[in-house]
Amino acid sequence: AQSVTQPDIHITVSEGASLELRCNYSYGATPYLFWYVQSPGQGLQLLLKYFSGDTLVQGIKGFEAEFKRSQSSFNLRKPSVHWSDAAEYFCAVAPRGQAGTALIFGKGTTLSVSS
Amino acid sequence: DVKVTQSSRYLVKRTGEKVFLECVQDMDHENMFWYRQDPGLGLRLIYFSYDVKMKEKGDIPEGYSVSREKKERFSLILESASTNQTSMYLCASSPRFGTGGSGNIQYFGAGTRLSVL
């Protein structure tokens, strides 16, 4: 069955430190890959996406993610975390070549930022 | 910018009430989705619609129905609300077509937090 795993339920990072959030997927073929962020009490906002090409993709708010086919992973990174990055982060996948289908989401990782 | 608007941010209802959650998008998207979000469970798909008057069940449709009479509006209906339907409900939309994956990008509303007492 298709699935998305975010192994870390909750991560705490000091402000200014680097961040890596993990995402692994189980899928028949390489899917389209997404990271979304949800600030407290808000809806989800797209951070970045991978469709094809360069496996390192840049997103908004200084985030980047790297697709590794051999590891079925799409980890999210940020070199220096700001207090405003505290939020919940969701990794999601969609089947390649099937526009408009529903996304499959991981269960999310909550990021706390300490001063 | 795509705007997905959910009519209520917070709702409090009584057990057994019929509840309507409304969602409107302004980007002429063909596809619309309703998700339920609970702590530790992530987002779970309730229903989606790929055209007016069309609907498909998602992973957890029991206790819910939907209505899509106009392209821009997608309503989630709780026929008889129960306490286990207390949750955050998120609406999303996406275009049906798009090159190279852009048709899979979903745009979300701010959510409706429903409490059933």
JSON list of C-alpha atoms in Angstrom, two decimals:
[
{"chain": "A", "resi": 1, "resn": "ALA", "atom": "CA", "xyz": [0.00, 0.00, 0.00]},
{"chain": "A", "resi": 2, "resn": "GLN", "atom": "CA", "xyz": [1.12, 3.53, -0.67]},
{"chain": "A", "resi": 3, "resn": "SER", "atom": "CA", "xyz": [2.26, 5.34, 2.42]},
{"chain": "A", "resi": 4, "resn": "VAL", "atom": "CA", "xyz": [4.27, 8.25, 3.71]},
{"chain": "A", "resi": 5, "resn": "THR", "atom": "CA", "xyz": [6.28, 8.00, 6.92]},
{"chain": "A", "resi": 6, "resn": "GLN", "atom": "CA", "xyz": [7.53, 10.89, 8.97]},
{"chain": "A", "resi": 7, "resn": "PRO", "atom": "CA", "xyz": [9.52, 9.14, 11.69]},
{"chain": "A", "resi": 8, "resn": "ASP", "atom": "CA", "xyz": [9.76, 12.11, 14.04]},
{"chain": "A", "resi": 9, "resn": "ILE", "atom": "CA", "xyz": [6.56, 13.16, 15.73]},
{"chain": "A", "resi": 10, "resn": "HIS", "atom": "CA", "xyz": [8.11, 16.12, 17.54]},
{"chain": "A", "resi": 11, "resn": "ILE", "atom": "CA", "xyz": [11.47, 17.87, 17.15]},
{"chain": "A", "resi": 12, "resn": "THR", "atom": "CA", "xyz": [12.90, 20.74, 19.16]},
{"chain": "A", "resi": 13, "resn": "VAL", "atom": "CA", "xyz": [15.64, 22.87, 17.65]},
{"chain": "A", "resi": 14, "resn": "SER", "atom": "CA", "xyz": [17.45, 25.88, 19.02]},
{"chain": "A", "resi": 15, "resn": "GLU", "atom": "CA", "xyz": [16.96, 29.12, 17.16]},
{"chain": "A", "resi": 16, "resn": "GLY", "atom": "CA", "xyz": [19.75, 29.54, 14.65]},
{"chain": "A", "resi": 17, "resn": "ALA", "atom": "CA", "xyz": [20.51, 25.83, 14.49]},
{"chain": "A", "resi": 18, "resn": "SER", "atom": "CA", "xyz": [20.04, 23.71, 11.40]},
{"chain": "A", "resi": 19, "resn": "LEU", "atom": "CA", "xyz": [17.01, 21.54, 10.81]},
{"chain": "A", "resi": 20, "resn": "GLU", "atom": "CA", "xyz": [16.28, 18.32, 8.99]},
{"chain": "A", "resi": 21, "resn": "LEU", "atom": "CA", "xyz": [12.84, 16.73, 8.91]},
{"chain": "A", "resi": 22, "resn": "ARG", "atom": "CA", "xyz": [12.66, 13.23, 7.53]},
{"chain": "A", "resi": 23, "resn": "CYS", "atom": "CA", "xyz": [10.18, 11.80, 5.06]},
{"chain": "A", "resi": 24, "resn": "ASN", "atom": "CA", "xyz": [10.12, 8.33, 3.52]},
{"chain": "A", "resi": 25, "resn": "TYR", "atom": "CA", "xyz": [7.56, 7.04, 1.08]},
{"chain": "A", "resi": 26, "resn": "SER", "atom": "CA", "xyz": [6.44, 3.66, -0.12]},
{"chain": "A", "resi": 27, "resn": "TYR", "atom": "CA", "xyz": [5.19, 3.80, -3.68]},
{"chain": "A", "resi": 28, "resn": "GLY", "atom": "CA", "xyz": [5.28, 1.73, -6.85]},
{"chain": "A", "resi": 29, "resn": "ALA", "atom": "CA", "xyz": [7.01, 4.41, -8.89]},
{"chain": "A", "resi": 30, "resn": "THR", "atom": "CA", "xyz": [8.58, 7.72, -7.98]},
{"chain": "A", "resi": 31, "resn": "PRO", "atom": "CA", "xyz": [5.66, 9.96, -7.08]},
{"chain": "A", "resi": 32, "resn": "TYR", "atom": "CA", "xyz": [5.38, 13.70, -7.04]},
{"chain": "A", "resi": 33, "resn": "LEU", "atom": "CA", "xyz": [6.59, 14.93, -3.66]},
{"chain": "A", "resi": 34, "resn": "PHE", "atom": "CA", "xyz": [5.49, 17.84, -1.52]},
{"chain": "A", "resi": 35, "resn": "TRP", "atom": "CA", "xyz": [6.17, 19.50, 1.80]},
{"chain": "A", "resi": 36, "resn": "TYR", "atom": "CA", "xyz": [3.47, 21.59, 3.46]},
{"chain": "A", "resi": 37, "resn": "VAL", "atom": "CA", "xyz": [3.63, 23.69, 6.62]},
{"chain": "A", "resi": 38, "resn": "GLN", "atom": "CA", "xyz": [0.79, 24.43, 9.01]},
{"chain": "A", "resi": 39, "resn": "SER", "atom": "CA", "xyz": [1.13, 27.27, 11.48]},
{"chain": "A", "resi": 40, "resn": "PRO", "atom": "CA", "xyz": [-1.00, 27.02, 14.63]},
{"chain": "A", "resi": 41, "resn": "GLY", "atom": "CA", "xyz": [-4.68, 27.38, 13.85]},
{"chain": "A", "resi": 42, "resn": "GLN", "atom": "CA", "xyz": [-4.08, 27.75, 10.13]},
{"chain": "A", "resi": 43, "resn": "GLY", "atom": "CA", "xyz": [-4.47, 25.73, 6.96]},
{"chain": "A", "resi": 44, "resn": "LEU", "atom": "CA", "xyz": [-1.63, 24.13, 5.06]},
{"chain": "A", "resi": 45, "resn": "GLN", "atom": "CA", "xyz": [0.77, 26.14, 2.92]},
{"chain": "A", "resi": 46, "resn": "LEU", "atom": "CA", "xyz": [2.94, 24.61, 0.22]},
{"chain": "A", "resi": 47, "resn": "LEU", "atom": "CA", "xyz": [6.64, 24.91, 1.06]},
{"chain": "A", "resi": 48, "resn": "LEU", "atom": "CA", "xyz": [8.11, 23.15, -1.94]},
{"chain": "A", "resi": 49, "resn": "LYS", "atom": "CA", "xyz": [7.61, 20.35, -4.40]},
{"chain": "A", "resi": 50, "resn": "TYR", "atom": "CA", "xyz": [9.59, 17.88, -6.49]},
{"chain": "A", "resi": 51, "resn": "PHE", "atom": "CA", "xyz": [8.36, 16.78, -9.87]},
{"chain": "A", "resi": 52, "resn": "SER", "atom": "CA", "xyz": [11.52, 15.93, -11.83]},
{"chain": "A", "resi": 53, "resn": "GLY", "atom": "CA", "xyz": [15.00, 17.13, -12.62]},
{"chain": "A", "resi": 54, "resn": "ASP", "atom": "CA", "xyz": [17.39, 18.52, -10.02]},
{"chain": "A", "resi": 55, "resn": "THR", "atom": "CA", "xyz": [16.97, 16.46, -6.87]},
{"chain": "A", "resi": 56, "resn": "LEU", "atom": "CA", "xyz": [17.64, 19.43, -4.61]},
{"chain": "A", "resi": 57, "resn": "VAL", "atom": "CA", "xyz": [14.66, 21.78, -4.65]},
{"chain": "A", "resi": 58, "resn": "GLN", "atom": "CA", "xyz": [14.31, 25.18, -3.11]},
{"chain": "A", "resi": 59, "resn": "GLY", "atom": "CA", "xyz": [11.15, 26.43, -1.49]},
{"chain": "A", "resi": 60, "resn": "ILE", "atom": "CA", "xyz": [9.78, 29.39, 0.36]},
{"chain": "A", "resi": 61, "resn": "LYS", "atom": "CA", "xyz": [11.01, 30.70, 3.72]},
{"chain": "A", "resi": 62, "resn": "GLY", "atom": "CA", "xyz": [14.54, 29.41, 3.11]},
{"chain": "A", "resi": 63, "resn": "PHE", "atom": "CA", "xyz": [13.63, 25.72, 3.06]},
{"chain": "A", "resi": 64, "resn": "GLU", "atom": "CA", "xyz": [15.06, 23.13, 0.72]},
{"chain": "A", "resi": 65, "resn": "ALA", "atom": "CA", "xyz": [14.51, 19.41, 0.24]},
{"chain": "A", "resi": 66, "resn": "GLU", "atom": "CA", "xyz": [16.49, 16.64, -1.37]},
{"chain": "A", "resi": 67, "resn": "PHE", "atom": "CA", "xyz": [14.97, 13.71, -3.21]},
{"chain": "A", "resi": 68, "resn": "LYS", "atom": "CA", "xyz": [16.94, 10.48, -2.90]},
{"chain": "A", "resi": 69, "resn": "ARG", "atom": "CA", "xyz": [15.50, 7.75, -5.09]},
{"chain": "A", "resi": 70, "resn": "SER", "atom": "CA", "xyz": [17.68, 5.00, -3.60]},
{"chain": "A", "resi": 71, "resn": "GLN", "atom": "CA", "xyz": [16.37, 5.77, -0.12]},
{"chain": "A", "resi": 72, "resn": "SER", "atom": "CA", "xyz": [12.79, 6.67, -1.11]},
{"chain": "A", "resi": 73, "resn": "SER", "atom": "CA", "xyz": [13.27, 9.82, 0.89]},
{"chain": "A", "resi": 74, "resn": "PHE", "atom": "CA", "xyz": [12.47, 13.49, 0.56]},
{"chain": "A", "resi": 75, "resn": "ASN", "atom": "CA", "xyz": [13.97, 15.22, 3.60]},
{"chain": "A", "resi": 76, "resn": "LEU", "atom": "CA", "xyz": [13.32, 18.86, 4.38]},
{"chain": "A", "resi": 77, "resn": "ARG", "atom": "CA", "xyz": [16.19, 21.09, 5.53]},
{"chain": "A", "resi": 78, "resn": "LYS", "atom": "CA", "xyz": [16.84, 24.61, 6.68]},
{"chain": "A", "resi": 79, "resn": "PRO", "atom": "CA", "xyz": [20.33, 25.89, 7.59]},
{"chain": "A", "resi": 80, "resn": "SER", "atom": "CA", "xyz": [19.21, 28.30, 10.32]},
{"chain": "A", "resi": 81, "resn": "VAL", "atom": "CA", "xyz": [15.87, 28.03, 12.06]},
{"chain": "A", "resi": 82, "resn": "HIS", "atom": "CA", "xyz": [13.90, 31.08, 13.15]},
{"chain": "A", "resi": 83, "resn": "TRP", "atom": "CA", "xyz": [11.35, 31.13, 15.97]},
{"chain": "A", "resi": 84, "resn": "SER", "atom": "CA", "xyz": [8.62, 31.73, 13.38]},
{"chain": "A", "resi": 85, "resn": "ASP", "atom": "CA", "xyz": [9.34, 28.31, 11.87]},
{"chain": "A", "resi": 86, "resn": "ALA", "atom": "CA", "xyz": [7.63, 26.62, 14.81]},
{"chain": "A", "resi": 87, "resn": "ALA", "atom": "CA", "xyz": [4.77, 24.76, 13.13]},
{"chain": "A", "resi": 88, "resn": "GLU", "atom": "CA", "xyz": [3.64, 21.37, 11.96]},
{"chain": "A", "resi": 89, "resn": "TYR", "atom": "CA", "xyz": [5.20, 20.02, 8.77]},
{"chain": "A", "resi": 90, "resn": "PHE", "atom": "CA", "xyz": [3.61, 17.49, 6.46]},
{"chain": "A", "resi": 91, "resn": "CYS", "atom": "CA", "xyz": [5.19, 15.47, 3.70]},
{"chain": "A", "resi": 92, "resn": "ALA", "atom": "CA", "xyz": [2.85, 14.33, 0.94]},
{"chain": "A", "resi": 93, "resn": "VAL", "atom": "CA", "xyz": [2.94, 12.34, -2.30]},
{"chain": "A", "resi": 94, "resn": "ALA", "atom": "CA", "xyz": [0.81, 12.06, -5.41]},
{"chain": "A", "resi": 95, "resn": "PRO", "atom": "CA", "xyz": [0.97, 9.47, -8.20]},
{"chain": "A", "resi": 96, "resn": "ARG", "atom": "CA", "xyz": [2.97, 10.57, -11.19]},
{"chain": "A", "resi": 97, "resn": "GLY", "atom": "CA", "xyz": [0.94, 11.27, -14.30]},
{"chain": "A", "resi": 98, "resn": "GLN", "atom": "CA", "xyz": [-2.45, 11.43, -12.58]},
{"chain": "A", "resi": 99, "resn": "ALA", "atom": "CA", "xyz": [-3.29, 15.09, -12.24]},
{"chain": "A", "resi": 100, "resn": "GLY", "atom": "CA", "xyz": [-5.91, 16.04, -9.73]},
{"chain": "A", "resi": 101, "resn": "THR", "atom": "CA", "xyz": [-5.74, 12.98, -7.50]},
{"chain": "A", "resi": 102, "resn": "ALA", "atom": "CA", "xyz": [-5.76, 13.28, -3.75]},
{"chain": "A", "resi": 103, "resn": "LEU", "atom": "CA", "xyz": [-2.47, 13.60, -1.90]},
{"chain": "A", "resi": 104, "resn": "ILE", "atom": "CA", "xyz": [-1.31, 11.00, 0.58]},
{"chain": "A", "resi": 105, "resn": "PHE", "atom": "CA", "xyz": [0.00, 12.71, 3.69]},
{"chain": "A", "resi": 106, "resn": "GLY", "atom": "CA", "xyz": [2.36, 11.65, 6.41]},
{"chain": "A", "resi": 107, "resn": "LYS", "atom": "CA", "xyz": [1.22, 12.09, 9.99]},
{"chain": "A", "resi": 108, "resn": "GLY", "atom": "CA", "xyz": [3.26, 15.24, 10.43]},
{"chain": "A", "resi": 109, "resn": "THR", "atom": "CA", "xyz": [6.21, 16.47, 12.47]},
{"chain": "A", "resi": 110, "resn": "THR", "atom": "CA", "xyz": [5.75, 19.22, 15.02]},
{"chain": "A", "resi": 111, "resn": "LEU", "atom": "CA", "xyz": [8.69, 21.60, 15.20]},
{"chain": "A", "resi": 112, "resn": "SER", "atom": "CA", "xyz": [9.36, 23.57, 18.35]},
{"chain": "A", "resi": 113, "resn": "VAL", "atom": "CA", "xyz": [12.03, 26.28, 18.40]},
{"chain": "A", "resi": 114, "resn": "SER", "atom": "CA", "xyz": [13.81, 27.10, 21.65]},
{"chain": "A", "resi": 115, "resn": "SER", "atom": "CA", "xyz": [15.60, 30.38, 22.32]},
{"chain": "B", "resi": 1, "resn": "ASP", "atom": "CA", "xyz": [-3.18, 33.94, -5.51]},
{"chain": "B", "resi": 2, "resn": "VAL", "atom": "CA", "xyz": [-5.47, 31.01, -5.01]},
{"chain": "B", "resi": 3, "resn": "LYS", "atom": "CA", "xyz": [-7.96, 31.61, -2.27]},
{"chain": "B", "resi": 4, "resn": "VAL", "atom": "CA", "xyz": [-9.87, 28.84, -0.55]},
{"chain": "B", "resi": 5, "resn": "THR", "atom": "CA", "xyz": [-12.33, 30.15, 1.98]},
{"chain": "B", "resi": 6, "resn": "GLN", "atom": "CA", "xyz": [-14.01, 28.11, 4.66]},
{"chain": "B", "resi": 7, "resn": "SER", "atom": "CA", "xyz": [-17.06, 29.89, 5.98]},
{"chain": "B", "resi": 8, "resn": "SER", "atom": "CA", "xyz": [-16.44, 29.26, 9.67]},
{"chain": "B", "resi": 9, "resn": "ARG", "atom": "CA", "xyz": [-13.24, 29.06, 11.68]},
{"chain": "B", "resi": 10, "resn": "TYR", "atom": "CA", "xyz": [-14.94, 27.65, 14.76]},
{"chain": "B", "resi": 11, "resn": "LEU", "atom": "CA", "xyz": [-18.24, 25.83, 15.20]},
{"chain": "B", "resi": 12, "resn": "VAL", "atom": "CA", "xyz": [-19.90, 24.35, 18.26]},
{"chain": "B", "resi": 13, "resn": "LYS", "atom": "CA", "xyz": [-22.79, 21.98, 17.65]},
{"chain": "B", "resi": 14, "resn": "ARG", "atom": "CA", "xyz": [-24.91, 19.57, 19.62]},
{"chain": "B", "resi": 15, "resn": "THR", "atom": "CA", "xyz": [-25.01, 15.82, 19.16]},
{"chain": "B", "resi": 16, "resn": "GLY", "atom": "CA", "xyz": [-27.60, 14.89, 16.55]},
{"chain": "B", "resi": 17, "resn": "GLU", "atom": "CA", "xyz": [-27.57, 18.25, 14.77]},
{"chain": "B", "resi": 18, "resn": "LYS", "atom": "CA", "xyz": [-27.17, 18.45, 11.01]},
{"chain": "B", "resi": 19, "resn": "VAL", "atom": "CA", "xyz": [-24.01, 20.41, 10.29]},
{"chain": "B", "resi": 20, "resn": "PHE", "atom": "CA", "xyz": [-22.92, 22.11, 7.10]},
{"chain": "B", "resi": 21, "resn": "LEU", "atom": "CA", "xyz": [-19.32, 23.10, 6.45]},
{"chain": "B", "resi": 22, "resn": "GLU", "atom": "CA", "xyz": [-18.88, 25.34, 3.45]},
{"chain": "B", "resi": 23, "resn": "CYS", "atom": "CA", "xyz": [-15.88, 25.86, 1.23]},
{"chain": "B", "resi": 24, "resn": "VAL", "atom": "CA", "xyz": [-15.44, 28.22, -1.70]},
{"chain": "B", "resi": 25, "resn": "GLN", "atom": "CA", "xyz": [-12.48, 28.55, -4.08]},
{"chain": "B", "resi": 26, "resn": "ASP", "atom": "CA", "xyz": [-11.86, 31.36, -6.54]},
{"chain": "B", "resi": 27, "resn": "MET", "atom": "CA", "xyz": [-9.45, 29.76, -9.01]},
{"chain": "B", "resi": 28, "resn": "ASP", "atom": "CA", "xyz": [-11.87, 27.80, -11.18]},
{"chain": "B", "resi": 29, "resn": "HIS", "atom": "CA", "xyz": [-10.36, 24.53, -9.96]},
{"chain": "B", "resi": 30, "resn": "GLU", "atom": "CA", "xyz": [-12.05, 21.33, -10.99]},
{"chain": "B", "resi": 31, "resn": "ASN", "atom": "CA", "xyz": [-11.06, 19.30, -7.95]},
{"chain": "B", "resi": 32, "resn": "MET", "atom": "CA", "xyz": [-12.05, 19.92, -4.36]},
{"chain": "B", "resi": 33, "resn": "PHE", "atom": "CA", "xyz": [-11.32, 17.89, -1.26]},
{"chain": "B", "resi": 34, "resn": "TRP", "atom": "CA", "xyz": [-12.42, 17.58, 2.34]},
{"chain": "B", "resi": 35, "resn": "TYR", "atom": "CA", "xyz": [-9.94, 16.31, 4.93]},
{"chain": "B", "resi": 36, "resn": "ARG", "atom": "CA", "xyz": [-10.19, 15.69, 8.61]},
{"chain": "B", "resi": 37, "resn": "GLN", "atom": "CA", "xyz": [-7.18, 16.40, 10.80]},
{"chain": "B", "resi": 38, "resn": "ASP", "atom": "CA", "xyz": [-6.68, 14.83, 14.22]},
{"chain": "B", "resi": 39, "resn": "PRO", "atom": "CA", "xyz": [-3.57, 14.86, 16.44]},
{"chain": "B", "resi": 40, "resn": "GLY", "atom": "CA", "xyz": [-1.26, 11.99, 15.63]},
{"chain": "B", "resi": 41, "resn": "LEU", "atom": "CA", "xyz": [-3.32, 10.88, 12.64]},
{"chain": "B", "resi": 42, "resn": "GLY", "atom": "CA", "xyz": [-2.40, 13.56, 10.13]},
{"chain": "B", "resi": 43, "resn": "LEU", "atom": "CA", "xyz": [-4.85, 14.41, 7.35]},
{"chain": "B", "resi": 44, "resn": "ARG", "atom": "CA", "xyz": [-7.40, 11.85, 6.29]},
{"chain": "B", "resi": 45, "resn": "LEU", "atom": "CA", "xyz": [-9.45, 12.24, 3.13]},
{"chain": "B", "resi": 46, "resn": "ILE", "atom": "CA", "xyz": [-13.21, 12.23, 3.66]},
{"chain": "B", "resi": 47, "resn": "TYR", "atom": "CA", "xyz": [-14.55, 12.98, 0.17]},
{"chain": "B", "resi": 48, "resn": "PHE", "atom": "CA", "xyz": [-13.41, 14.63, -3.00]},
{"chain": "B", "resi": 49, "resn": "SER", "atom": "CA", "xyz": [-15.08, 15.97, -6.10]},
{"chain": "B", "resi": 50, "resn": "TYR", "atom": "CA", "xyz": [-13.62, 16.28, -9.58]},
{"chain": "B", "resi": 51, "resn": "ASP", "atom": "CA", "xyz": [-16.55, 18.09, -11.16]},
{"chain": "B", "resi": 52, "resn": "VAL", "atom": "CA", "xyz": [-19.90, 19.62, -10.41]},
{"chain": "B", "resi": 53, "resn": "LYS", "atom": "CA", "xyz": [-22.29, 17.03, -8.97]},
{"chain": "B", "resi": 54, "resn": "MET", "atom": "CA", "xyz": [-19.52, 14.43, -8.97]},
{"chain": "B", "resi": 55, "resn": "LYS", "atom": "CA", "xyz": [-18.09, 12.96, -5.78]},
{"chain": "B", "resi": 56, "resn": "GLU", "atom": "CA", "xyz": [-15.85, 10.15, -4.68]},
{"chain": "B", "resi": 57, "resn": "LYS", "atom": "CA", "xyz": [-15.45, 8.61, -1.24]},
{"chain": "B", "resi": 58, "resn": "GLY", "atom": "CA", "xyz": [-12.13, 9.01, 0.45]},
{"chain": "B", "resi": 59, "resn": "ASP", "atom": "CA", "xyz": [-10.70, 6.97, 3.28]},
{"chain": "B", "resi": 60, "resn": "ILE", "atom": "CA", "xyz": [-13.21, 7.87, 6.01]},
{"chain": "B", "resi": 61, "resn": "PRO", "atom": "CA", "xyz": [-16.59, 8.80, 4.45]},
{"chain": "B", "resi": 62, "resn": "GLU", "atom": "CA", "xyz": [-18.79, 7.22, 7.12]},
{"chain": "B", "resi": 63, "resn": "GLY", "atom": "CA", "xyz": [-21.06, 9.75, 8.78]},
{"chain": "B", "resi": 64, "resn": "TYR", "atom": "CA", "xyz": [-20.43, 12.39, 6.13]},
{"chain": "B", "resi": 65, "resn": "SER", "atom": "CA", "xyz": [-21.89, 13.44, 2.82]},
{"chain": "B", "resi": 66, "resn": "VAL", "atom": "CA", "xyz": [-20.98, 16.19, 0.37]},
{"chain": "B", "resi": 67, "resn": "SER", "atom": "CA", "xyz": [-22.61, 18.46, -2.12]},
{"chain": "B", "resi": 68, "resn": "ARG", "atom": "CA", "xyz": [-21.17, 20.25, -5.14]},
{"chain": "B", "resi": 69, "resn": "GLU", "atom": "CA", "xyz": [-23.83, 22.16, -7.01]},
{"chain": "B", "resi": 70, "resn": "LYS", "atom": "CA", "xyz": [-21.47, 24.84, -8.32]},
{"chain": "B", "resi": 71, "resn": "LYS", "atom": "CA", "xyz": [-17.87, 24.52, -9.40]},
{"chain": "B", "resi": 72, "resn": "GLU", "atom": "CA", "xyz": [-16.55, 26.94, -6.81]},
{"chain": "B", "resi": 73, "resn": "ARG", "atom": "CA", "xyz": [-18.39, 25.53, -3.79]},
{"chain": "B", "resi": 74, "resn": "PHE", "atom": "CA", "xyz": [-18.00, 22.21, -1.98]},
{"chain": "B", "resi": 75, "resn": "SER", "atom": "CA", "xyz": [-20.00, 21.49, 1.13]},
{"chain": "B", "resi": 76, "resn": "LEU", "atom": "CA", "xyz": [-19.40, 18.84, 3.77]},
{"chain": "B", "resi": 77, "resn": "ILE", "atom": "CA", "xyz": [-22.48, 17.63, 5.62]},
{"chain": "B", "resi": 78, "resn": "LEU", "atom": "CA", "xyz": [-22.65, 15.83, 8.91]},
{"chain": "B", "resi": 79, "resn": "GLU", "atom": "CA", "xyz": [-26.12, 14.32, 8.81]},
{"chain": "B", "resi": 80, "resn": "SER", "atom": "CA", "xyz": [-26.29, 13.70, 12.56]},
{"chain": "B", "resi": 81, "resn": "ALA", "atom": "CA", "xyz": [-23.26, 15.05, 14.36]},
{"chain": "B", "resi": 82, "resn": "SER", "atom": "CA", "xyz": [-21.60, 12.87, 16.94]},
{"chain": "B", "resi": 83, "resn": "THR", "atom": "CA", "xyz": [-18.90, 13.62, 19.50]},
{"chain": "B", "resi": 84, "resn": "ASN", "atom": "CA", "xyz": [-16.35, 11.54, 17.59]},
{"chain": "B", "resi": 85, "resn": "GLN", "atom": "CA", "xyz": [-16.67, 14.02, 14.73]},
{"chain": "B", "resi": 86, "resn": "THR", "atom": "CA", "xyz": [-15.10, 16.74, 16.85]},
{"chain": "B", "resi": 87, "resn": "SER", "atom": "CA", "xyz": [-12.07, 17.65, 14.76]},
{"chain": "B", "resi": 88, "resn": "MET", "atom": "CA", "xyz": [-10.37, 20.14, 12.46]},
{"chain": "B", "resi": 89, "resn": "TYR", "atom": "CA", "xyz": [-11.78, 20.06, 8.94]},
{"chain": "B", "resi": 90, "resn": "LEU", "atom": "CA", "xyz": [-9.71, 21.26, 6.01]},
{"chain": "B", "resi": 91, "resn": "CYS", "atom": "CA", "xyz": [-10.92, 22.00, 2.50]},
{"chain": "B", "resi": 92, "resn": "ALA", "atom": "CA", "xyz": [-8.57, 22.04, -0.49]},
{"chain": "B", "resi": 93, "resn": "SER", "atom": "CA", "xyz": [-8.77, 22.56, -4.22]},
{"chain": "B", "resi": 94, "resn": "SER", "atom": "CA", "xyz": [-6.56, 21.71, -7.18]},
{"chain": "B", "resi": 95, "resn": "PRO", "atom": "CA", "xyz": [-6.71, 22.04, -10.94]},
{"chain": "B", "resi": 96, "resn": "ARG", "atom": "CA", "xyz": [-7.52, 18.84, -12.76]},
{"chain": "B", "resi": 97, "resn": "PHE", "atom": "CA", "xyz": [-4.90, 19.34, -15.39]},
{"chain": "B", "resi": 98, "resn": "GLY", "atom": "CA", "xyz": [-1.42, 20.66, -15.28]},
{"chain": "B", "resi": 99, "resn": "THR", "atom": "CA", "xyz": [1.94, 19.83, -16.68]},
{"chain": "B", "resi": 100, "resn": "GLY", "atom": "CA", "xyz": [4.41, 17.74, -14.79]},
{"chain": "B", "resi": 101, "resn": "GLY", "atom": "CA", "xyz": [2.67, 17.58, -11.45]},
{"chain": "B", "resi": 102, "resn": "SER", "atom": "CA", "xyz": [1.25, 21.07, -11.15]},
{"chain": "B", "resi": 103, "resn": "GLY", "atom": "CA", "xyz": [-2.20, 19.51, -11.38]},
{"chain": "B", "resi": 104, "resn": "ASN", "atom": "CA", "xyz": [-1.55, 17.80, -8.06]},
{"chain": "B", "resi": 105, "resn": "ILE", "atom": "CA", "xyz": [-0.76, 20.90, -6.04]},
{"chain": "B", "resi": 106, "resn": "GLN", "atom": "CA", "xyz": [-3.51, 21.41, -3.49]},
{"chain": "B", "resi": 107, "resn": "TYR", "atom": "CA", "xyz": [-4.44, 24.75, -2.01]},
{"chain": "B", "resi": 108, "resn": "PHE", "atom": "CA", "xyz": [-5.94, 24.76, 1.45]},
{"chain": "B", "resi": 109, "resn": "GLY", "atom": "CA", "xyz": [-8.38, 26.84, 3.40]},
{"chain": "B", "resi": 110, "resn": "ALA", "atom": "CA", "xyz": [-7.69, 27.94, 6.95]},
{"chain": "B", "resi": 111, "resn": "GLY", "atom": "CA", "xyz": [-9.76, 25.12, 8.43]},
{"chain": "B", "resi": 112, "resn": "THR", "atom": "CA", "xyz": [-12.90, 24.81, 10.53]},
{"chain": "B", "resi": 113, "resn": "ARG", "atom": "CA", "xyz": [-12.52, 23.57, 14.07]},
{"chain": "B", "resi": 114, "resn": "LEU", "atom": "CA", "xyz": [-15.72, 21.75, 14.94]},
{"chain": "B", "resi": 115, "resn": "SER", "atom": "CA", "xyz": [-16.71, 20.80, 18.45]},
{"chain": "B", "resi": 116, "resn": "VAL", "atom": "CA", "xyz": [-19.67, 18.48, 18.93]},
{"chain": "B", "resi": 117, "resn": "LEU", "atom": "CA", "xyz": [-21.01, 18.47, 22.47]}
]
